[in-house]
Structure formats: structure tokens, C-alpha cells
mmCIF file of C-alpha atoms in Angstrom:
data_model
loop_
_atom_site.group_PDB
_atom_site.id
_atom_site.type_symbol
_atom_site.label_atom_id
_atom_site.label_comp_id
_atom_site.label_asym_id
_atom_site.label_seq_id
_atom_site.Cartn_x
_atom_site.Cartn_y
_atom_site.Cartn_z
ATOM 1 C CA UNK A 13 -16.896 34.942 2.909
ATOM 2 C CA UNK A 14 -14.882 37.830 4.351
ATOM 3 C CA UNK A 15 -17.433 38.065 7.178
ATOM 4 C CA UNK A 16 -16.803 34.497 8.378
ATOM 5 C CA UNK A 17 -15.482 34.512 11.921
ATOM 6 C CA UNK A 18 -14.379 32.092 14.623
ATOM 7 C CA UNK A 19 -17.394 30.961 16.679
ATOM 8 C CA UNK A 20 -19.904 31.056 13.783
ATOM 9 C CA UNK A 21 -21.937 27.930 13.050
ATOM 10 C CA UNK A 22 -21.697 26.867 9.389
ATOM 11 C CA UNK A 23 -25.002 25.136 8.577
ATOM 12 C CA UNK A 24 -24.495 24.480 4.865
ATOM 13 C CA UNK A 25 -21.801 24.647 2.205
ATOM 14 C CA UNK A 26 -22.126 25.576 -1.445
ATOM 15 C CA UNK A 27 -20.720 22.232 -2.519
ATOM 16 C CA UNK A 28 -20.792 18.536 -1.658
ATOM 17 C CA UNK A 29 -19.207 17.969 1.770
ATOM 18 C CA UNK A 30 -17.265 14.987 0.373
ATOM 19 C CA UNK A 31 -15.271 17.449 -1.720
ATOM 20 C CA UNK A 32 -14.026 19.280 1.344
ATOM 21 C CA UNK A 33 -12.040 18.406 4.504
ATOM 22 C CA UNK A 34 -15.220 18.806 6.622
ATOM 23 C CA UNK A 35 -16.832 15.518 7.611
ATOM 24 C CA UNK A 36 -20.357 16.861 8.124
ATOM 25 C CA UNK A 37 -22.302 19.887 6.984
ATOM 26 C CA UNK A 38 -22.886 21.638 10.259
ATOM 27 C CA UNK A 39 -19.876 22.676 12.325
ATOM 28 C CA UNK A 40 -18.621 25.520 14.466
ATOM 29 C CA UNK A 41 -15.617 27.464 13.193
ATOM 30 C CA UNK A 42 -13.005 26.891 15.872
ATOM 31 C CA UNK A 43 -9.939 28.738 14.586
ATOM 32 C CA UNK A 44 -8.547 31.058 11.969
ATOM 33 C CA UNK A 45 -7.281 27.969 10.166
ATOM 34 C CA UNK A 46 -10.894 26.763 9.883
ATOM 35 C CA UNK A 47 -11.848 30.119 8.341
ATOM 36 C CA UNK A 48 -9.063 29.837 5.794
ATOM 37 C CA UNK A 49 -10.008 26.244 4.902
ATOM 38 C CA UNK A 50 -13.662 27.188 4.343
ATOM 39 C CA UNK A 51 -12.601 30.128 2.163
ATOM 40 C CA UNK A 52 -10.359 27.834 0.118
ATOM 41 C CA UNK A 53 -13.118 25.349 -0.726
ATOM 42 C CA UNK A 54 -16.266 27.479 -0.798
ATOM 43 C CA UNK A 55 -17.368 30.742 -2.329
ATOM 44 C CA UNK A 56 -20.163 31.133 0.168
ATOM 45 C CA UNK A 57 -21.697 29.303 3.119
ATOM 46 C CA UNK A 58 -24.898 29.562 5.141
ATOM 47 C CA UNK A 59 -24.477 30.654 8.737
ATOM 48 C CA UNK A 60 -27.021 29.659 11.402
ATOM 49 C CA UNK A 61 -27.697 32.107 14.152
ATOM 50 C CA UNK A 62 -27.047 30.404 17.472
ATOM 51 C CA UNK A 63 -26.223 31.330 20.996
ATOM 52 C CA UNK A 64 -24.750 27.901 21.718
ATOM 53 C CA UNK A 65 -21.331 28.015 23.317
ATOM 54 C CA UNK A 66 -18.953 25.196 23.962
ATOM 55 C CA UNK A 67 -19.122 24.119 27.562
ATOM 56 C CA UNK A 68 -17.874 21.060 29.293
ATOM 57 C CA UNK A 69 -19.316 18.786 31.908
ATOM 58 C CA UNK A 70 -17.524 18.751 35.252
ATOM 59 C CA UNK A 71 -14.058 17.537 34.464
ATOM 60 C CA UNK A 72 -13.254 14.049 35.709
ATOM 61 C CA UNK A 73 -10.252 11.777 35.347
ATOM 62 C CA UNK A 74 -7.911 14.759 34.883
ATOM 63 C CA UNK A 75 -9.165 15.515 31.361
ATOM 64 C CA UNK A 76 -9.077 19.163 30.351
ATOM 65 C CA UNK A 77 -12.212 20.769 28.896
ATOM 66 C CA UNK A 78 -12.139 19.773 25.248
ATOM 67 C CA UNK A 79 -11.898 23.265 23.740
ATOM 68 C CA UNK A 80 -9.131 24.588 25.969
ATOM 69 C CA UNK A 81 -5.608 24.791 24.642
ATOM 70 C CA UNK A 82 -4.169 21.301 24.823
ATOM 71 C CA UNK A 83 -0.862 19.640 24.047
ATOM 72 C CA UNK A 84 -0.799 18.262 20.540
ATOM 73 C CA UNK A 85 0.963 14.964 20.068
ATOM 74 C CA UNK A 86 3.360 14.770 17.155
ATOM 75 C CA UNK A 87 4.031 11.469 15.377
ATOM 76 C CA UNK A 88 7.449 10.205 16.371
ATOM 77 C CA UNK A 89 7.791 7.789 13.466
ATOM 78 C CA UNK A 90 6.236 7.318 10.032
ATOM 79 C CA UNK A 91 3.146 5.191 9.571
ATOM 80 C CA UNK A 92 5.230 2.692 7.578
ATOM 81 C CA UNK A 93 7.737 2.252 10.401
ATOM 82 C CA UNK A 94 5.067 1.916 13.095
ATOM 83 C CA UNK A 95 3.021 -0.431 10.941
ATOM 84 C CA UNK A 96 5.729 -3.034 11.299
ATOM 85 C CA UNK A 97 5.724 -2.720 15.090
ATOM 86 C CA UNK A 98 1.956 -2.371 15.429
ATOM 87 C CA UNK A 99 1.444 -5.652 13.579
ATOM 88 C CA UNK A 100 3.284 -7.584 16.303
ATOM 89 C CA UNK A 101 1.790 -5.602 19.191
ATOM 90 C CA UNK A 102 -1.746 -6.058 17.930
ATOM 91 C CA UNK A 103 -1.255 -9.752 17.199
ATOM 92 C CA UNK A 104 -0.039 -10.377 20.729
ATOM 93 C CA UNK A 105 -2.715 -8.129 22.277
ATOM 94 C CA UNK A 106 -5.468 -9.961 20.407
ATOM 95 C CA UNK A 107 -4.185 -13.332 21.631
ATOM 96 C CA UNK A 108 -3.904 -12.146 25.239
ATOM 97 C CA UNK A 109 -7.327 -10.528 25.174
ATOM 98 C CA UNK A 110 -8.958 -13.688 23.906
ATOM 99 C CA UNK A 111 -7.150 -15.781 26.519
ATOM 100 C CA UNK A 112 -8.077 -13.353 29.304
ATOM 101 C CA UNK A 113 -11.770 -13.445 28.397
ATOM 102 C CA UNK A 114 -11.777 -17.226 27.972
ATOM 103 C CA UNK A 115 -10.409 -17.600 31.471
ATOM 104 C CA UNK A 116 -13.152 -15.372 32.868
ATOM 105 C CA UNK A 117 -15.727 -17.445 30.997
ATOM 106 C CA UNK A 118 -14.354 -20.542 32.750
ATOM 107 C CA UNK A 119 -14.688 -18.935 36.160
ATOM 108 C CA UNK A 120 -11.297 -17.285 36.747
ATOM 109 C CA UNK A 121 -10.886 -13.774 38.121
ATOM 110 C CA UNK A 122 -10.109 -10.945 35.688
ATOM 111 C CA UNK A 123 -6.351 -10.731 35.231
ATOM 112 C CA UNK A 124 -6.085 -6.950 35.464
ATOM 113 C CA UNK A 125 -2.277 -7.047 35.503
ATOM 114 C CA UNK A 126 -2.223 -8.865 32.204
ATOM 115 C CA UNK A 127 -4.740 -6.348 30.872
ATOM 116 C CA UNK A 128 -2.472 -3.484 31.925
ATOM 117 C CA UNK A 129 0.479 -4.948 30.062
ATOM 118 C CA UNK A 130 -1.644 -5.325 26.942
ATOM 119 C CA UNK A 131 -2.851 -1.729 27.156
ATOM 120 C CA UNK A 132 0.688 -0.467 27.692
ATOM 121 C CA UNK A 133 1.888 -1.819 24.358
ATOM 122 C CA UNK A 134 -1.076 -0.230 22.584
ATOM 123 C CA UNK A 135 -0.458 3.133 24.264
ATOM 124 C CA UNK A 136 3.203 3.196 23.242
ATOM 125 C CA UNK A 137 2.356 2.355 19.619
ATOM 126 C CA UNK A 138 -0.350 5.020 19.442
ATOM 127 C CA UNK A 139 1.932 7.628 20.979
ATOM 128 C CA UNK A 140 4.492 6.907 18.267
ATOM 129 C CA UNK A 141 1.918 7.005 15.435
ATOM 130 C CA UNK A 142 -1.825 6.364 15.838
ATOM 131 C CA UNK A 143 -2.619 5.486 12.226
ATOM 132 C CA UNK A 144 -0.822 2.147 12.234
ATOM 133 C CA UNK A 145 -2.686 0.685 15.230
ATOM 134 C CA UNK A 146 -5.992 2.164 14.046
ATOM 135 C CA UNK A 147 -5.466 0.326 10.783
ATOM 136 C CA UNK A 148 -5.198 -2.913 12.731
ATOM 137 C CA UNK A 149 -8.663 -2.430 14.222
ATOM 138 C CA UNK A 150 -10.154 -2.828 10.738
ATOM 139 C CA UNK A 151 -9.245 -6.522 10.647
ATOM 140 C CA UNK A 152 -12.289 -8.503 11.751
ATOM 141 C CA UNK A 153 -13.109 -12.107 12.574
ATOM 142 C CA UNK A 154 -16.826 -12.571 13.153
ATOM 143 C CA UNK A 155 -16.242 -15.727 15.218
ATOM 144 C CA UNK A 156 -14.149 -13.786 17.739
ATOM 145 C CA UNK A 157 -16.329 -10.694 17.932
ATOM 146 C CA UNK A 158 -16.292 -9.998 21.676
ATOM 147 C CA UNK A 159 -12.502 -10.299 22.113
ATOM 148 C CA UNK A 160 -11.743 -8.254 19.017
ATOM 149 C CA UNK A 161 -14.394 -5.689 19.923
ATOM 150 C CA UNK A 162 -12.860 -5.235 23.395
ATOM 151 C CA UNK A 163 -9.381 -4.722 21.907
ATOM 152 C CA UNK A 164 -10.718 -2.389 19.208
ATOM 153 C CA UNK A 165 -12.494 -0.263 21.797
ATOM 154 C CA UNK A 166 -9.263 -0.157 23.769
ATOM 155 C CA UNK A 167 -7.250 1.050 20.755
ATOM 156 C CA UNK A 168 -9.879 3.539 19.581
ATOM 157 C CA UNK A 169 -10.261 4.953 23.099
ATOM 158 C CA UNK A 170 -6.503 5.475 23.447
ATOM 159 C CA UNK A 171 -6.320 7.130 20.022
ATOM 160 C CA UNK A 172 -9.299 9.345 20.946
ATOM 161 C CA UNK A 173 -7.632 10.246 24.234
ATOM 162 C CA UNK A 174 -4.502 11.214 22.320
ATOM 163 C CA UNK A 175 -6.630 13.394 20.062
ATOM 164 C CA UNK A 176 -8.201 15.023 23.128
ATOM 165 C CA UNK A 177 -4.779 15.764 24.584
ATOM 166 C CA UNK A 178 -4.906 13.419 27.596
ATOM 167 C CA UNK A 179 -1.622 12.822 29.388
ATOM 168 C CA UNK A 180 -0.017 9.390 29.128
ATOM 169 C CA UNK A 181 -1.337 8.242 32.519
ATOM 170 C CA UNK A 182 -4.928 8.869 31.428
ATOM 171 C CA UNK A 183 -4.286 7.112 28.121
ATOM 172 C CA UNK A 184 -3.408 3.952 30.081
ATOM 173 C CA UNK A 185 -6.581 4.341 32.175
ATOM 174 C CA UNK A 186 -8.945 4.901 29.254
ATOM 175 C CA UNK A 187 -7.325 1.987 27.414
ATOM 176 C CA UNK A 188 -7.897 -0.303 30.389
ATOM 177 C CA UNK A 189 -11.508 0.839 30.534
ATOM 178 C CA UNK A 190 -11.941 0.043 26.860
ATOM 179 C CA UNK A 191 -10.331 -3.373 27.054
ATOM 180 C CA UNK A 192 -12.492 -4.518 29.987
ATOM 181 C CA UNK A 193 -15.738 -2.658 29.306
ATOM 182 C CA UNK A 194 -17.546 -5.806 28.053
ATOM 183 C CA UNK A 195 -15.920 -8.368 30.320
ATOM 184 C CA UNK A 196 -19.363 -9.047 31.851
ATOM 185 C CA UNK A 197 -20.478 -10.641 28.574
ATOM 186 C CA UNK A 198 -18.399 -13.662 29.546
ATOM 187 C CA UNK A 199 -21.182 -14.462 32.004
ATOM 188 C CA UNK A 200 -23.850 -14.539 29.293
ATOM 189 C CA UNK A 201 -24.730 -17.896 27.768
ATOM 190 C CA UNK A 202 -23.033 -18.174 24.311
ATOM 191 C CA UNK A 203 -26.273 -19.265 22.646
ATOM 192 C CA UNK A 204 -27.823 -15.943 23.736
ATOM 193 C CA UNK A 205 -24.749 -13.785 23.172
ATOM 194 C CA UNK A 206 -24.227 -15.125 19.636
ATOM 195 C CA UNK A 207 -27.860 -15.590 18.645
ATOM 196 C CA UNK A 208 -28.515 -14.645 14.998
ATOM 197 C CA UNK A 209 -32.272 -14.264 15.348
ATOM 198 C CA UNK A 210 -34.074 -11.442 17.135
ATOM 199 C CA UNK A 211 -33.716 -11.686 20.897
ATOM 200 C CA UNK A 212 -36.747 -12.283 23.118
ATOM 201 C CA UNK A 213 -37.463 -9.768 25.862
ATOM 202 C CA UNK A 214 -36.012 -12.215 28.396
ATOM 203 C CA UNK A 215 -32.860 -12.716 26.332
ATOM 204 C CA UNK A 216 -32.398 -8.960 25.886
ATOM 205 C CA UNK A 217 -32.571 -8.541 29.668
ATOM 206 C CA UNK A 218 -29.877 -11.191 29.970
ATOM 207 C CA UNK A 219 -27.670 -9.280 27.518
ATOM 208 C CA UNK A 220 -28.208 -5.972 29.361
ATOM 209 C CA UNK A 221 -27.133 -7.672 32.579
ATOM 210 C CA UNK A 222 -23.529 -7.776 31.276
ATOM 211 C CA UNK A 223 -23.009 -4.326 32.759
ATOM 212 C CA UNK A 224 -23.812 -5.622 36.232
ATOM 213 C CA UNK A 225 -21.720 -8.778 35.678
ATOM 214 C CA UNK A 226 -18.826 -6.589 34.549
ATOM 215 C CA UNK A 227 -19.019 -4.423 37.634
ATOM 216 C CA UNK A 228 -19.096 -7.455 39.909
ATOM 217 C CA UNK A 229 -16.224 -9.197 38.143
ATOM 218 C CA UNK A 230 -13.984 -6.138 38.279
ATOM 219 C CA UNK A 231 -14.880 -5.361 41.870
ATOM 220 C CA UNK A 232 -13.971 -8.928 42.817
ATOM 221 C CA UNK A 233 -10.601 -8.656 41.041
ATOM 222 C CA UNK A 234 -9.738 -5.188 42.386
ATOM 223 C CA UNK A 235 -7.121 -4.498 45.018
ATOM 224 C CA UNK A 236 -5.837 -1.314 46.639
ATOM 225 C CA UNK A 237 -3.678 -0.588 43.595
ATOM 226 C CA UNK A 238 -6.431 -1.125 41.044
ATOM 227 C CA UNK A 239 -7.907 1.665 38.994
ATOM 228 C CA UNK A 240 -11.590 1.701 39.993
ATOM 229 C CA UNK A 241 -12.623 3.820 37.002
ATOM 230 C CA UNK A 242 -12.756 0.598 34.964
ATOM 231 C CA UNK A 243 -15.505 -0.657 37.306
ATOM 232 C CA UNK A 244 -17.561 2.449 36.673
ATOM 233 C CA UNK A 245 -17.120 2.199 32.889
ATOM 234 C CA UNK A 246 -18.048 -1.491 32.761
ATOM 235 C CA UNK A 247 -21.180 -0.622 34.745
ATOM 236 C CA UNK A 248 -22.104 2.643 32.984
ATOM 237 C CA UNK A 249 -21.058 2.529 29.306
ATOM 238 C CA UNK A 250 -24.639 1.939 28.144
ATOM 239 C CA UNK A 251 -26.069 4.866 30.102
ATOM 240 C CA UNK A 252 -27.363 7.756 27.942
ATOM 241 C CA UNK A 253 -27.434 11.477 28.656
ATOM 242 C CA UNK A 254 -31.236 11.627 28.362
ATOM 243 C CA UNK A 255 -31.739 8.847 30.907
ATOM 244 C CA UNK A 256 -32.837 6.166 28.417
ATOM 245 C CA UNK A 257 -29.809 3.912 28.944
ATOM 246 C CA UNK A 258 -29.182 1.033 31.311
ATOM 247 C CA UNK A 259 -28.808 -0.427 33.920
ATOM 248 C CA UNK A 260 -29.572 2.582 36.185
ATOM 249 C CA UNK A 261 -31.064 5.087 33.695
ATOM 250 C CA UNK A 262 -28.533 7.692 34.781
ATOM 251 C CA UNK A 263 -28.783 11.152 33.311
ATOM 252 C CA UNK A 264 -25.977 13.423 32.198
ATOM 253 C CA UNK A 265 -24.721 14.570 35.578
ATOM 254 C CA UNK A 266 -24.333 11.007 36.788
ATOM 255 C CA UNK A 267 -22.205 9.729 33.887
ATOM 256 C CA UNK A 268 -18.426 10.057 34.127
ATOM 257 C CA UNK A 269 -16.264 11.408 31.339
ATOM 258 C CA UNK A 270 -14.596 8.057 30.723
ATOM 259 C CA UNK A 271 -17.979 6.290 30.501
ATOM 260 C CA UNK A 272 -19.088 8.928 27.969
ATOM 261 C CA UNK A 273 -15.975 8.289 25.879
ATOM 262 C CA UNK A 274 -16.335 4.520 25.926
ATOM 263 C CA UNK A 275 -20.041 4.828 25.049
ATOM 264 C CA UNK A 276 -19.123 6.611 21.802
ATOM 265 C CA UNK A 277 -16.216 4.358 20.897
ATOM 266 C CA UNK A 278 -18.195 1.211 21.741
ATOM 267 C CA UNK A 279 -21.095 2.276 19.492
ATOM 268 C CA UNK A 280 -18.798 3.195 16.612
ATOM 269 C CA UNK A 281 -16.884 -0.085 16.639
ATOM 270 C CA UNK A 282 -20.099 -2.100 16.957
ATOM 271 C CA UNK A 283 -21.716 -0.331 14.016
ATOM 272 C CA UNK A 284 -18.678 -0.711 11.746
ATOM 273 C CA UNK A 285 -18.242 -4.441 12.507
ATOM 274 C CA UNK A 286 -20.104 -7.321 10.837
ATOM 275 C CA UNK A 287 -21.894 -9.234 13.585
ATOM 276 C CA UNK A 288 -23.851 -12.486 13.552
ATOM 277 C CA UNK A 289 -27.129 -10.568 13.233
ATOM 278 C CA UNK A 290 -26.153 -7.371 11.366
ATOM 279 C CA UNK A 291 -23.876 -6.278 8.537
ATOM 280 C CA UNK A 292 -21.180 -3.663 9.088
ATOM 281 C CA UNK A 293 -21.951 -0.040 8.303
ATOM 282 C CA UNK A 294 -19.499 2.272 6.524
ATOM 283 C CA UNK A 295 -17.510 4.506 8.893
ATOM 284 C CA UNK A 296 -19.189 7.641 7.567
ATOM 285 C CA UNK A 297 -22.643 6.213 8.286
ATOM 286 C CA UNK A 298 -21.660 5.242 11.834
ATOM 287 C CA UNK A 299 -20.282 8.715 12.467
ATOM 288 C CA UNK A 300 -23.454 10.329 11.188
ATOM 289 C CA UNK A 301 -25.478 8.201 13.605
ATOM 290 C CA UNK A 302 -23.266 9.224 16.525
ATOM 291 C CA UNK A 303 -23.507 12.832 15.408
ATOM 292 C CA UNK A 304 -27.297 12.560 15.109
ATOM 293 C CA UNK A 305 -27.521 11.249 18.705
ATOM 294 C CA UNK A 306 -25.219 13.885 20.200
ATOM 295 C CA UNK A 307 -26.739 15.629 23.168
ATOM 296 C CA UNK A 308 -29.305 12.851 23.760
ATOM 297 C CA UNK A 309 -27.430 9.552 23.796
ATOM 298 C CA UNK A 310 -23.855 10.808 23.513
ATOM 299 C CA UNK A 311 -21.953 13.743 24.982
ATOM 300 C CA UNK A 312 -22.236 16.503 22.357
ATOM 301 C CA UNK A 313 -18.702 17.830 22.666
ATOM 302 C CA UNK A 314 -17.124 14.388 22.679
ATOM 303 C CA UNK A 315 -19.230 13.205 19.734
ATOM 304 C CA UNK A 316 -18.012 16.140 17.660
ATOM 305 C CA UNK A 317 -14.377 15.556 18.687
ATOM 306 C CA UNK A 318 -14.621 11.839 17.876
ATOM 307 C CA UNK A 319 -16.020 12.625 14.440
ATOM 308 C CA UNK A 320 -13.150 15.030 13.994
ATOM 309 C CA UNK A 321 -10.601 12.336 14.943
ATOM 310 C CA UNK A 322 -11.919 9.538 12.728
ATOM 311 C CA UNK A 323 -12.423 11.775 9.707
ATOM 312 C CA UNK A 324 -13.697 10.810 6.288
ATOM 313 C CA UNK A 325 -11.375 7.904 5.551
ATOM 314 C CA UNK A 326 -9.838 6.276 8.654
ATOM 315 C CA UNK A 327 -6.788 4.009 8.179
ATOM 316 C CA UNK A 328 -7.772 0.668 6.702
ATOM 317 C CA UNK A 329 -10.644 2.035 4.603
ATOM 318 C CA UNK A 330 -10.888 0.314 1.220
ATOM 319 C CA UNK A 331 -11.679 2.955 -1.389
ATOM 320 C CA UNK A 332 -12.482 3.221 -5.084
ATOM 321 C CA UNK A 333 -10.957 6.201 -6.855
ATOM 322 C CA UNK A 334 -12.655 8.251 -9.547
ATOM 323 C CA UNK A 335 -10.524 6.539 -12.189
ATOM 324 C CA UNK A 336 -11.818 3.118 -11.093
ATOM 325 C CA UNK A 337 -8.654 2.041 -9.278
ATOM 326 C CA UNK A 338 -8.974 0.496 -5.830
ATOM 327 C CA UNK A 339 -6.749 1.138 -2.838
ATOM 328 C CA UNK A 340 -6.402 1.042 0.934
ATOM 329 C CA UNK A 341 -6.000 4.144 3.096
ATOM 330 C CA UNK A 342 -2.734 3.736 4.967
ATOM 331 C CA UNK A 343 -1.909 7.237 6.141
ATOM 332 C CA UNK A 344 -4.292 10.046 7.045
ATOM 333 C CA UNK A 345 -3.781 13.707 6.254
ATOM 334 C CA UNK A 346 -4.456 15.942 9.269
ATOM 335 C CA UNK A 347 -4.625 19.098 7.149
ATOM 336 C CA UNK A 348 -6.838 17.717 4.362
ATOM 337 C CA UNK A 349 -8.759 14.746 5.728
ATOM 338 C CA UNK A 350 -10.235 13.865 2.355
ATOM 339 C CA UNK A 351 -6.724 13.570 0.828
ATOM 340 C CA UNK A 352 -4.959 10.641 2.603
ATOM 341 C CA UNK A 353 -2.171 8.440 1.274
ATOM 342 C CA UNK A 354 -3.605 5.410 -0.503
ATOM 343 C CA UNK A 355 -1.986 2.115 -1.422
ATOM 344 C CA UNK A 356 -3.331 1.312 -4.909
ATOM 345 C CA UNK A 357 -3.809 -2.450 -5.335
ATOM 346 C CA UNK A 358 -6.257 -2.769 -8.283
ATOM 347 C CA UNK A 359 -6.173 -1.063 -11.662
ATOM 348 C CA UNK A 360 -9.029 0.584 -13.550
ATOM 349 C CA UNK A 361 -10.378 -2.841 -14.542
ATOM 350 C CA UNK A 362 -10.266 -4.051 -10.930
ATOM 351 C CA UNK A 363 -7.348 -6.358 -11.738
ATOM 352 C CA UNK A 364 -4.263 -6.805 -9.497
ATOM 353 C CA UNK A 365 -1.573 -4.283 -10.376
ATOM 354 C CA UNK A 366 1.904 -3.318 -9.148
ATOM 355 C CA UNK A 367 1.270 -1.790 -5.730
ATOM 356 C CA UNK A 368 2.159 1.847 -5.248
ATOM 357 C CA UNK A 369 1.391 4.560 -2.738
ATOM 358 C CA UNK A 370 -0.204 7.773 -3.998
ATOM 359 C CA UNK A 371 -0.464 10.905 -1.858
ATOM 360 C CA UNK A 372 -3.821 12.401 -2.779
ATOM 361 C CA UNK A 373 -2.635 15.756 -1.428
ATOM 362 C CA UNK A 374 -0.570 15.969 -4.596
ATOM 363 C CA UNK A 375 -3.809 16.763 -6.443
ATOM 364 C CA UNK A 376 -3.691 20.127 -4.635
ATOM 365 C CA UNK A 377 -0.196 20.720 -6.001
ATOM 366 C CA UNK A 378 -1.162 19.765 -9.529
ATOM 367 C CA UNK A 379 1.324 16.887 -9.645
ATOM 368 C CA UNK A 380 -1.372 14.178 -9.443
ATOM 369 C CA UNK A 381 -4.450 13.969 -11.649
ATOM 370 C CA UNK A 382 -7.746 14.636 -9.854
ATOM 371 C CA UNK A 383 -9.119 11.327 -11.176
ATOM 372 C CA UNK A 384 -7.158 9.847 -8.249
ATOM 373 C CA UNK A 385 -9.560 11.457 -5.738
ATOM 374 C CA UNK A 386 -11.710 9.057 -3.724
ATOM 375 C CA UNK A 387 -15.083 8.224 -5.244
ATOM 376 C CA UNK A 388 -16.475 5.976 -2.503
ATOM 377 C CA UNK A 389 -15.673 3.589 0.341
ATOM 378 C CA UNK A 390 -16.250 -0.114 -0.363
ATOM 379 C CA UNK A 391 -16.497 -3.110 1.937
ATOM 380 C CA UNK A 392 -13.747 -5.536 2.864
ATOM 381 C CA UNK A 393 -13.469 -8.299 0.219
ATOM 382 C CA UNK A 394 -14.830 -6.249 -2.698
ATOM 383 C CA UNK A 395 -12.890 -6.890 -5.904
ATOM 384 C CA UNK A 396 -10.805 -9.444 -4.001
ATOM 385 C CA UNK A 397 -9.207 -6.843 -1.729
ATOM 386 C CA UNK A 398 -9.068 -8.113 1.844
ATOM 387 C CA UNK A 399 -7.514 -6.278 4.748
ATOM 388 C CA UNK A 400 -6.239 -9.499 6.283
ATOM 389 C CA UNK A 401 -3.978 -10.060 3.289
ATOM 390 C CA UNK A 402 -2.600 -6.550 3.370
ATOM 391 C CA UNK A 403 -2.154 -6.464 7.129
ATOM 392 C CA UNK A 404 0.498 -9.129 6.618
ATOM 393 C CA UNK A 405 1.694 -8.015 3.202
ATOM 394 C CA UNK A 406 1.948 -4.422 4.350
ATOM 395 C CA UNK A 407 5.034 -5.249 6.392
ATOM 396 C CA UNK A 408 7.058 -5.451 3.180
ATOM 397 C CA UNK A 409 5.442 -2.560 1.283
ATOM 398 C CA UNK A 410 7.454 0.596 0.778
ATOM 399 C CA UNK A 411 5.533 3.746 1.738
ATOM 400 C CA UNK A 412 8.071 6.203 0.427
#
């Protein structure tokens, strides 16, 4: 292990990856801190010889190359404090998003000014503390999929931009792109858009046309002060680096950075959401799929950075501990991503119990038994634990 150096590609660990802070087996050592973390958890690792170096596509939208030194945002408030504000901001944003899309469905122009105001509230919340708003994206209502998906993509894109070190102006832009990326779906017949059975070839073509509808709607609503990047993203977020996407089959050089970001975020939220025709996948499974498709469907650098941001247990994950207790992840741990703060809500027998917050990082200090480590992620509603209940109840919970 003494030979491990920055720049080496770690292909395999000597232990289960779930027992370490690394999300996937297969990563490039980026810093001395990475070296020290590997040495802490592993006695030996397998290094793959590679001449791959991190490069970036031509920089657009003012984003710095992902591996350059970037400003790191620091949380201004605790997750508990921001949770109380994020609840109200998200509730209002969800209502406005639904209303905005309903108006488009009825023939109105896209209210981009209203969209900007919605995005602004999300940006400010995420700048204060990203975990609280990310937790809100875990609340799902299958009957309002498109509106909630648009808002979730907005929130996830802003949080991702924060992780990438974008300045505040770009966070507003990427949030607007996320919020309006699927606006063209309002021009698709509901019976096709919400069909539970397999789509016919004709119906699938109708669905794919939402990118063109989105471009046209946003072009029609644009003025000299509008941000035209949202038009490009609505048109291009289903393009793929290898040219297999739609509607224009663009290849890598023709796809903007913002469209690449929204493509990843859009896919992740879709995979982790229960839809009328498909059950939700666990976050880890969705991330593995994005990681698998890096370099072909998704930008390789951005796919790796997104996986890094989401981590093993994103806020709002319902988890079962080794001791059988059940809890909800409320606060992530940037140093040890597998050791978040968890609100325990069920005892060993899966019965309601006095709620308490446990910091799993205390297992490293020896002040918390290792039976409190996370065994697995479970789905919303298992053992009677629903995120909707705790989104509201969480406002009164003490996180100290």
C-alpha cells in the first residue's frame, strides 16, 4: 500500500465496497486524502495499468474543467435548520411547477419568469445546505410524475452544479434548464404519455418528439433577456455521446456541457422513481447504470462526479441497520459517505420506537456499536416507514 500514488487507477479492493467510503470498485486516486482513505480501509488493492488521463470537453457555460482546483461550498446552516426552510420552498416550487406545466398543456406560453423565481428559491436553499432540498426530491407522487420529475431534475442539477463548483449565476442557469427540460411533454397526448403498456413504434416516436416541442415552446416564449441555453437543453438532453440519442443523433462534440449534465440527472431521477410502467430502482443501482454507460451515453467525467456527489446513501434513503432497526438518512457525511446521520424510526422488531438521530461516524470513534452500520437500502413504505410522513414530521424532530 505504500506504493499507492495519486493518479493510479484502483481496479479492485480487498474487501466489499459497501464497507468503504468508495461507491464503486474502480476509481482513480485523485488526492493524497484518497490515498490515506484507501490505506485506512484496505491492506492491499489491485492497480490497473492505464494511460487514461482526465481531460475535459471544450468548456461551455463558464464551467471550469472538472478536475481543476475549484471553490468548495461550505454549508452555511445545519441540515436540521435548512430542512425547515426547504420544506416550504419545495412545497411552493412543486405547486408552481405543476401550475406552469398545466398552463402550457392548455395552450399558454411558458412562463419563464415564474420558472426563474422557482429556481431562485431552490438555489438559495441548496447554497445554504444541499442535503435538505435533496431529501425533498425523494417524495414521490406517481400521479404527478412529470411535474415532480421536472422539479427534481432542477434540484439535482443545482446540487450537482454546486458539487462541480459552478458560480451562483450558472447554478440559476442549470436549474432553469432542469426545470424546463421536459416542458415539451405537455404537447404529448396524456393517454400516450401515461400509458402503462408497452408503447407502439408510433407512440414512441410521439414521445421522442417532446424534445422538438420543448425547443419550439421555449423559442416562442424567449425574449432578448432570456437564457437560450434552456432551449438547447430541452432539445438535446436525450442526445448521447456515441450518436445513438435523439432527435438529431448528435455526437460528443455537438452536445453542450449543460445538456450533458441534464442527461445524467434526468436518467438518474427517472430510474429512481416509480412510474406507471416501471418500479423505482435503488439509488445505487441507478448510479451503477450511469457509471456503466459513461463514455458512450454519458460524459465520462461528469458521470464519475455525479456518482461522487450522490454517494452511497443520499438524503431520504430508507435503510435497515445491521441490528434490524430502520431509519432514514437525513445528513450525509462528506468524509465517510457510508457513515451518514440516520433518524431511527423502527426498533429491532420493526415496531415504532422513540425517534432518535444516530451519527454512524461514531462507530469509527468506538462510541457507537458497529451493529448500527447500514445493512441495506429498502423501498419507501417498507415496515410502514413513508417519506411523506417524515417530510412533515421532520420539521419538529431534533437533530442534535
